[in-house]
């Protein structure tokens, strides 16, 4: 039942953009049909996914596929868990697109966006439910290519094209790694089926090779720290609901791949868990540090995805350590943290990107320092952004806190019982990540929405249409619901965790027994009640407060330019981390008694892309430039190459041995 | 049950007294008479009865700032044990909620400050969030030490750990941690040498400058929650530096009050004999606190192995 629903949902999603292609570019109906089909797909798919998740039924279905033996798709709780955000965001993004990217205003690329949006959702759903390497790769490539066309939706802009190329190169490095991974998998296990490996079937070396290949291939997609370089550009230059999808959902496919692969492996060595934990710590810390230094609203959010992937990886690393050490509570806490943070991040990151999109839609700029005071013109968007910001900082009473709590309790438990040193180091790192994320979101929220407008762009700001508000509202409601009632989660989480643990013999325990979710719920609700009642009290006592301008030390003509900008807000932290950020400052030259107005600006390049890959590829270009000598475009030269090649090939046919023996036989 | 009621009463009533004691100590050092010890109560009550003046630039965040702060600090106060008594609310992992409630308070305080669009308040918020990036890990290291000592993730057990089974092996880590936590306390409650609650120069301040535009009841709430924060962090510190308790339960309450007032006097002495550090040296101080707590943990781990 659930699998049938999901397959119907996938076909609806895949086909959603097609009718539009046969209609005129100048009609709204193509987009409406796409929206309708995506909504059906979302409703059916979510029903199927929740059915599979709550009832914990696992089903597989075999499609004959002559070239590759049989292709298998199947649903279990883990697949269903990852399907939920994919399908939810598929539907919500379509609704959002109605207001954000209407066909009539984007005649050139509206249909393209709808077509590839549907394909992206279908591709991801397919890869999540596949149980066969080929089906997995098929879904993976559909996802990767659809995402490429979505990133380059505005392909008339240089920035989009550049981001798209970097994205497609890196995603294909990832795909090639996956080819190697699955070829190796086939060699090691004897089939392309993704089934758990028995513990004595393969040697440790083979396991290590498989693990590092999967870490590279899936890590590239997930945006783990050294492999994140494609991410900020691609996520910043796509349309905002696409950014939400890419950042919130597509990255999670890398996480899904890792989780699935680790669940198929027999008991992992200690090294793996520690390595994942360390990588998680690095991604988390550097992700948020780079985010703080950004001036572009969407680039900043994209770097925060790197940070959250880091937190997810911490959970996964802890669970992997737990499997090595046979500690069920580490497995449960780690996996629960990893899985729940996957959900949470897809909720609040999509929410933040949609609110950012709403800002971009209204003021047509992404530069944080030229905004300000938008909360007056766009109260809804501002409120939604606050919800997203509080959630992403992991603060109570919203959902981010619950998943970070799991990870914290797991890490602390690991730290105090065994003194597992990696886990111990990660705890303060996670605390620092939390504090830095808070700094970053106070910065971005206050620079964009609070104070007064810094440029004229803000003067014409307006609230977004209702079709853009509804998806934000639904996402925010999900964040609040998970935050206030985490007691609802254990059944789903337990099922998902148990389906990752098919191969292992560690006894399963429920997440509800290791974390006092009721107490957390109680405290969250108490907090909300306290805040609301006190705010109402203060507000009712002072119904008509006196309103005057902000105190300005008696300065006669304050302007909006005297406000603290986002860059000045972040300056101390950027200075603290200058050893990794290497900020570029462009100081102006000031001279004379009455200097002219001058400008200074600063920017921070990406650590990998701009400091490693670009210089390295420049070097490669220089070296390989030598080969240009052979490529001059003269026909005679190419004829010469052909002649040389033919001679070389023919020379292999000369029976040298016989020739020589005959020569010396005389 | 009586203990819980006394806990909540103390939490609500006592905090402003600490400010009074600190100010009295400082006045004594300066050779003045100083304001009455209860002056903070009078201030807060008077402010609560006044009207509000609100900047035209602000939005609802401006009111949410103080209110959320008070709610968060109040709830955090429910999680810590006072003296030898258990906290009213305790569960495994409550230390994380404790730390993150302060985070929530910081988010809304700084956002409310930024809401006015004033450059001074921007400065204050930027400093507040920056310094928290160093004091927060220090606090977690301290919690790690306590959790390791007591083998529990519940604040009540963690903080009672030193008192229940004290051994000489615990002394060195606890001393390091208490130095670190004392610095964190000074930084989080904005006392000298990190911040000067008395100056009028906005350029030198952190906390006071963030609340320049708050007035009337909102300012009262801010003063009150700042005092409560000091009460809470001071209580945490007292568990570590004075892990003594008597068998007779009713003596423990007055003993705790005396200990806390003693801590307030110590803070007052530190404020009187030290100058405020230059702003760019404060990260150094906080990193030192972080290292103290970190080394405390390393010592503990090495000893146990």
Short mmCIF file of C-alpha atoms in Angstrom, two decimals, chain A residues 17-343:
data_model
loop_
_atom_site.label_atom_id
_atom_site.label_comp_id
_atom_site.label_asym_id
_atom_site.label_seq_id
_atom_site.Cartn_x
_atom_site.Cartn_y
_atom_site.Cartn_z
CA UNK A 17 6.31 19.82 -15.60
CA UNK A 18 5.39 18.04 -18.84
CA UNK A 19 1.91 19.45 -19.56
CA UNK A 20 3.33 22.94 -19.32
CA UNK A 21 5.74 22.19 -22.14
CA UNK A 22 2.83 21.67 -24.52
CA UNK A 23 1.11 24.88 -23.50
CA UNK A 24 1.98 28.41 -24.46
CA UNK A 25 4.67 30.20 -22.53
CA UNK A 26 2.31 33.07 -21.87
CA UNK A 27 -0.34 31.19 -19.95
CA UNK A 28 -0.60 30.52 -16.25
CA UNK A 29 -2.13 27.09 -16.76
CA UNK A 30 1.11 25.21 -17.16
CA UNK A 31 2.22 26.32 -13.73
CA UNK A 32 -1.16 25.63 -12.20
CA UNK A 33 -1.25 22.10 -13.59
CA UNK A 34 2.28 21.53 -12.29
CA UNK A 35 1.23 22.81 -8.87
CA UNK A 36 -1.83 20.57 -8.90
CA UNK A 37 0.20 17.49 -9.78
CA UNK A 38 2.87 18.31 -7.24
CA UNK A 39 0.23 18.73 -4.55
CA UNK A 40 -1.28 15.34 -5.36
CA UNK A 41 2.19 13.87 -5.31
CA UNK A 42 2.91 15.45 -1.92
CA UNK A 43 -0.33 14.33 -0.33
CA UNK A 44 -0.15 10.75 -1.63
CA UNK A 45 3.56 10.46 -0.97
CA UNK A 46 3.35 11.83 2.56
CA UNK A 47 0.47 9.48 3.32
CA UNK A 48 2.53 6.58 2.06
CA UNK A 49 5.66 7.68 3.88
CA UNK A 50 3.92 8.17 7.21
CA UNK A 51 2.18 4.84 6.82
CA UNK A 52 5.51 3.15 6.32
CA UNK A 53 7.13 5.16 9.08
CA UNK A 54 4.55 4.65 11.79
CA UNK A 55 3.51 1.09 11.03
CA UNK A 56 7.10 0.10 10.24
CA UNK A 57 6.27 -2.15 7.37
CA UNK A 58 9.03 -2.81 4.93
CA UNK A 59 8.13 -3.81 1.42
CA UNK A 60 10.18 -4.44 -1.66
CA UNK A 61 9.05 -4.57 -5.23
CA UNK A 62 10.99 -6.11 -8.11
CA UNK A 63 10.96 -4.56 -11.54
CA UNK A 64 12.50 -6.64 -14.31
CA UNK A 65 15.28 -4.67 -15.95
CA UNK A 66 17.01 -6.90 -18.44
CA UNK A 67 20.27 -5.02 -18.67
CA UNK A 68 21.02 -5.18 -14.97
CA UNK A 69 19.24 -8.20 -13.68
CA UNK A 70 16.33 -7.07 -11.59
CA UNK A 71 15.90 -3.58 -10.29
CA UNK A 72 14.48 -3.38 -6.86
CA UNK A 73 12.75 -0.62 -5.02
CA UNK A 74 11.55 -0.93 -1.48
CA UNK A 75 10.34 1.07 1.42
CA UNK A 76 11.38 0.79 5.01
CA UNK A 77 11.24 3.25 7.86
CA UNK A 78 14.59 4.80 7.01
CA UNK A 79 13.53 5.49 3.42
CA UNK A 80 10.19 6.78 4.60
CA UNK A 81 11.91 9.07 7.09
CA UNK A 82 13.95 10.72 4.36
CA UNK A 83 10.98 10.78 1.97
CA UNK A 84 8.96 13.02 4.27
CA UNK A 85 10.99 16.23 3.83
CA UNK A 86 11.51 15.59 0.12
CA UNK A 87 7.82 15.36 -0.64
CA UNK A 88 6.77 18.06 1.82
CA UNK A 89 9.15 20.57 0.34
CA UNK A 90 8.21 19.47 -3.20
CA UNK A 91 4.64 20.57 -2.63
CA UNK A 92 5.38 23.67 -0.57
CA UNK A 93 8.00 24.86 -3.04
CA UNK A 94 5.50 24.61 -5.88
CA UNK A 95 3.03 26.75 -3.97
CA UNK A 96 5.79 29.24 -3.19
CA UNK A 97 6.81 29.32 -6.85
CA UNK A 98 3.36 30.56 -7.77
CA UNK A 99 4.12 33.88 -6.12
CA UNK A 100 7.89 33.93 -6.36
CA UNK A 101 8.48 32.78 -9.92
CA UNK A 102 5.20 33.30 -11.80
CA UNK A 103 5.22 32.06 -15.36
CA UNK A 104 3.93 35.33 -16.75
CA UNK A 105 6.86 37.27 -15.33
CA UNK A 106 9.47 34.65 -16.18
CA UNK A 107 8.43 33.64 -19.65
CA UNK A 108 11.91 32.52 -20.60
CA UNK A 109 12.62 30.07 -17.83
CA UNK A 110 9.39 29.43 -15.92
CA UNK A 111 8.57 26.19 -17.70
CA UNK A 112 12.11 24.91 -17.31
CA UNK A 113 11.96 25.50 -13.59
CA UNK A 114 8.68 23.61 -13.20
CA UNK A 115 9.90 20.68 -15.28
CA UNK A 116 13.15 20.20 -13.39
CA UNK A 117 11.53 20.87 -10.02
CA UNK A 118 9.29 17.85 -10.53
CA UNK A 119 12.18 15.78 -11.82
CA UNK A 120 14.32 16.75 -8.83
CA UNK A 121 11.66 15.57 -6.41
CA UNK A 122 11.11 12.37 -8.39
CA UNK A 123 14.83 11.66 -8.61
CA UNK A 124 15.36 12.09 -4.90
CA UNK A 125 12.35 9.95 -4.01
CA UNK A 126 13.59 7.23 -6.34
CA UNK A 127 17.06 7.16 -4.89
CA UNK A 128 15.68 7.03 -1.38
CA UNK A 129 13.54 3.98 -2.10
CA UNK A 130 15.98 2.12 -4.33
CA UNK A 131 17.45 -1.14 -3.14
CA UNK A 132 19.67 -1.71 -6.13
CA UNK A 133 22.81 0.14 -7.09
CA UNK A 134 21.64 0.96 -10.61
CA UNK A 135 18.29 2.36 -9.50
CA UNK A 136 20.14 4.35 -6.86
CA UNK A 137 22.55 5.81 -9.39
CA UNK A 138 19.70 6.54 -11.78
CA UNK A 139 17.86 8.51 -9.13
CA UNK A 140 21.12 10.18 -8.10
CA UNK A 141 21.87 11.37 -11.61
CA UNK A 142 18.32 12.59 -12.23
CA UNK A 143 18.63 14.57 -9.00
CA UNK A 144 22.09 15.92 -9.83
CA UNK A 145 21.21 17.00 -13.36
CA UNK A 146 17.83 18.45 -12.44
CA UNK A 147 19.57 20.41 -9.72
CA UNK A 148 22.09 21.70 -12.26
CA UNK A 149 19.32 23.03 -14.50
CA UNK A 150 17.60 24.56 -11.50
CA UNK A 151 20.79 26.29 -10.31
CA UNK A 152 21.23 27.74 -13.79
CA UNK A 153 17.60 28.83 -14.09
CA UNK A 154 18.80 32.35 -14.71
CA UNK A 155 21.41 31.26 -17.21
CA UNK A 156 21.66 34.72 -18.71
CA UNK A 157 23.53 35.77 -15.59
CA UNK A 158 27.23 35.19 -15.40
CA UNK A 159 27.14 34.36 -11.70
CA UNK A 160 24.55 31.60 -12.17
CA UNK A 161 26.48 30.01 -14.99
CA UNK A 162 29.71 30.01 -13.00
CA UNK A 163 27.98 28.51 -9.95
CA UNK A 164 26.34 25.94 -12.22
CA UNK A 165 29.62 24.84 -13.75
CA UNK A 166 31.32 24.48 -10.41
CA UNK A 167 28.33 22.52 -9.19
CA UNK A 168 28.20 20.17 -12.15
CA UNK A 169 31.93 19.45 -12.00
CA UNK A 170 31.84 18.65 -8.31
CA UNK A 171 28.67 16.61 -8.49
CA UNK A 172 30.20 14.52 -11.25
CA UNK A 173 33.31 13.93 -9.23
CA UNK A 174 30.89 12.61 -6.62
CA UNK A 175 29.06 10.47 -9.16
CA UNK A 176 32.31 9.01 -10.45
CA UNK A 177 33.25 8.13 -6.90
CA UNK A 178 29.89 6.43 -6.54
CA UNK A 179 30.51 4.47 -9.75
CA UNK A 180 33.76 3.28 -8.24
CA UNK A 181 31.97 2.55 -4.97
CA UNK A 182 29.27 0.42 -6.58
CA UNK A 183 31.70 -1.37 -8.89
CA UNK A 184 33.75 -2.21 -5.84
CA UNK A 185 30.61 -3.18 -3.96
CA UNK A 186 29.71 -5.57 -6.76
CA UNK A 187 33.21 -7.04 -6.66
CA UNK A 188 33.11 -7.43 -2.89
CA UNK A 189 29.58 -8.75 -2.43
CA UNK A 190 28.83 -10.33 -5.77
CA UNK A 191 25.71 -8.35 -6.55
CA UNK A 192 24.41 -4.87 -7.09
CA UNK A 193 21.70 -5.36 -4.48
CA UNK A 194 21.99 -3.06 -1.49
CA UNK A 195 21.73 -5.69 1.22
CA UNK A 196 23.55 -5.88 4.53
CA UNK A 197 26.92 -7.57 4.40
CA UNK A 198 27.59 -10.39 6.82
CA UNK A 199 30.39 -9.58 9.21
CA UNK A 200 32.78 -12.26 7.95
CA UNK A 201 32.08 -11.75 4.24
CA UNK A 202 34.64 -9.06 3.52
CA UNK A 203 38.01 -8.10 4.90
CA UNK A 204 38.79 -4.95 6.81
CA UNK A 205 40.73 -3.42 3.92
CA UNK A 206 37.81 -3.83 1.56
CA UNK A 207 35.50 -2.33 4.15
CA UNK A 208 37.82 0.63 4.58
CA UNK A 209 37.99 1.24 0.84
CA UNK A 210 34.19 1.09 0.62
CA UNK A 211 33.87 3.46 3.54
CA UNK A 212 36.27 6.07 2.22
CA UNK A 213 34.71 5.96 -1.24
CA UNK A 214 31.25 6.47 0.24
CA UNK A 215 32.54 9.23 2.53
CA UNK A 216 33.97 11.06 -0.47
CA UNK A 217 31.03 10.50 -2.81
CA UNK A 218 28.27 11.22 -0.33
CA UNK A 219 30.29 13.84 1.54
CA UNK A 220 30.62 15.87 -1.66
CA UNK A 221 26.86 15.88 -2.04
CA UNK A 222 26.23 16.59 1.62
CA UNK A 223 28.63 19.53 1.65
CA UNK A 224 30.94 18.19 4.35
CA UNK A 225 33.67 20.69 5.08
CA UNK A 226 36.55 20.12 2.72
CA UNK A 227 34.06 19.20 -0.03
CA UNK A 228 31.64 22.06 0.47
CA UNK A 229 33.21 24.42 -2.07
CA UNK A 230 30.48 24.12 -4.71
CA UNK A 231 27.70 24.77 -2.25
CA UNK A 232 27.61 28.48 -1.35
CA UNK A 233 27.68 29.70 -4.94
CA UNK A 234 25.12 27.21 -6.19
CA UNK A 235 22.70 27.82 -3.35
CA UNK A 236 23.04 31.57 -3.50
CA UNK A 237 22.38 32.04 -7.19
CA UNK A 238 19.41 29.72 -7.60
CA UNK A 239 15.85 31.03 -7.17
CA UNK A 240 15.00 31.01 -3.47
CA UNK A 241 12.65 28.05 -3.32
CA UNK A 242 15.22 26.10 -5.30
CA UNK A 243 17.87 27.18 -2.79
CA UNK A 244 15.56 25.97 -0.05
CA UNK A 245 15.22 22.62 -1.77
CA UNK A 246 18.96 22.33 -2.48
CA UNK A 247 20.04 23.38 0.97
CA UNK A 248 17.29 21.78 2.96
CA UNK A 249 16.72 18.54 1.08
CA UNK A 250 19.26 17.71 -1.63
CA UNK A 251 22.18 17.85 0.80
CA UNK A 252 20.36 15.30 2.94
CA UNK A 253 20.60 12.78 0.13
CA UNK A 254 24.31 12.66 0.85
CA UNK A 255 23.49 12.02 4.49
CA UNK A 256 20.97 9.38 3.46
CA UNK A 257 23.60 7.67 1.36
CA UNK A 258 26.06 7.63 4.25
CA UNK A 259 23.48 6.41 6.75
CA UNK A 260 22.28 3.70 4.39
CA UNK A 261 25.78 2.54 3.55
CA UNK A 262 26.90 2.45 7.13
CA UNK A 263 23.79 0.47 8.01
CA UNK A 264 24.70 -2.15 5.39
CA UNK A 265 28.23 -2.52 6.71
CA UNK A 266 29.11 -5.00 9.43
CA UNK A 267 30.53 -3.66 12.68
CA UNK A 268 32.64 -0.61 11.80
CA UNK A 269 36.13 0.04 13.19
CA UNK A 270 36.60 2.82 15.76
CA UNK A 271 38.39 4.96 13.22
CA UNK A 272 35.24 5.55 11.18
CA UNK A 273 33.15 6.96 13.97
CA UNK A 274 35.98 9.16 15.21
CA UNK A 275 36.66 10.39 11.69
CA UNK A 276 33.01 11.25 11.08
CA UNK A 277 32.88 13.04 14.43
CA UNK A 278 35.98 15.08 13.65
CA UNK A 279 34.74 15.93 10.16
CA UNK A 280 31.43 16.93 11.71
CA UNK A 281 33.20 19.20 14.19
CA UNK A 282 35.26 20.83 11.45
CA UNK A 283 32.25 21.32 9.17
CA UNK A 284 30.21 22.72 11.99
CA UNK A 285 32.76 25.19 13.27
CA UNK A 286 34.16 26.40 9.96
CA UNK A 287 30.71 26.44 8.36
CA UNK A 288 29.36 28.87 10.90
CA UNK A 289 32.55 30.96 10.99
CA UNK A 290 32.43 31.42 7.23
CA UNK A 291 28.73 32.17 7.44
CA UNK A 292 29.37 35.04 9.84
CA UNK A 293 31.78 36.65 7.42
CA UNK A 294 29.35 36.72 4.46
CA UNK A 295 27.63 39.82 3.13
CA UNK A 296 25.20 37.96 0.89
CA UNK A 297 22.02 36.81 2.63
CA UNK A 298 21.68 33.55 0.71
CA UNK A 299 25.38 32.72 0.74
CA UNK A 300 25.27 33.13 4.50
CA UNK A 301 22.38 30.69 4.77
CA UNK A 302 24.20 28.28 2.46
CA UNK A 303 27.24 28.25 4.75
CA UNK A 304 24.92 27.52 7.64
CA UNK A 305 23.93 24.35 5.83
CA UNK A 306 27.56 23.27 6.08
CA UNK A 307 27.35 23.91 9.81
CA UNK A 308 24.18 21.87 10.23
CA UNK A 309 25.53 19.04 8.13
CA UNK A 310 28.36 19.08 10.64
CA UNK A 311 25.92 18.63 13.52
CA UNK A 312 24.17 15.81 11.65
CA UNK A 313 27.52 14.15 11.07
CA UNK A 314 28.32 14.43 14.78
CA UNK A 315 25.21 12.39 15.49
CA UNK A 316 26.14 9.85 12.84
CA UNK A 317 29.70 9.64 14.11
CA UNK A 318 28.50 9.01 17.64
CA UNK A 319 26.18 6.26 16.42
CA UNK A 320 29.01 4.67 14.46
CA UNK A 321 31.24 4.80 17.52
CA UNK A 322 28.40 3.20 19.46
CA UNK A 323 28.23 0.33 16.99
CA UNK A 324 31.96 -0.24 17.30
CA UNK A 325 31.76 -0.19 21.08
CA UNK A 326 28.44 -2.05 21.38
CA UNK A 327 26.81 0.81 23.24
CA UNK A 328 23.11 0.86 22.36
CA UNK A 329 22.44 4.22 24.03
CA UNK A 330 25.11 5.94 21.93
CA UNK A 331 23.63 4.41 18.79
CA UNK A 332 20.14 5.49 19.68
CA UNK A 333 21.09 9.01 20.74
CA UNK A 334 23.46 9.51 17.83
CA UNK A 335 21.10 8.20 15.20
CA UNK A 336 18.14 10.03 16.70
CA UNK A 337 20.15 13.26 16.68
CA UNK A 338 21.32 12.66 13.14
CA UNK A 339 17.88 11.77 11.78
CA UNK A 340 15.91 14.37 13.68
CA UNK A 341 18.38 17.10 12.83
CA UNK A 342 17.98 16.06 9.20
CA UNK A 343 14.26 16.74 9.47
#
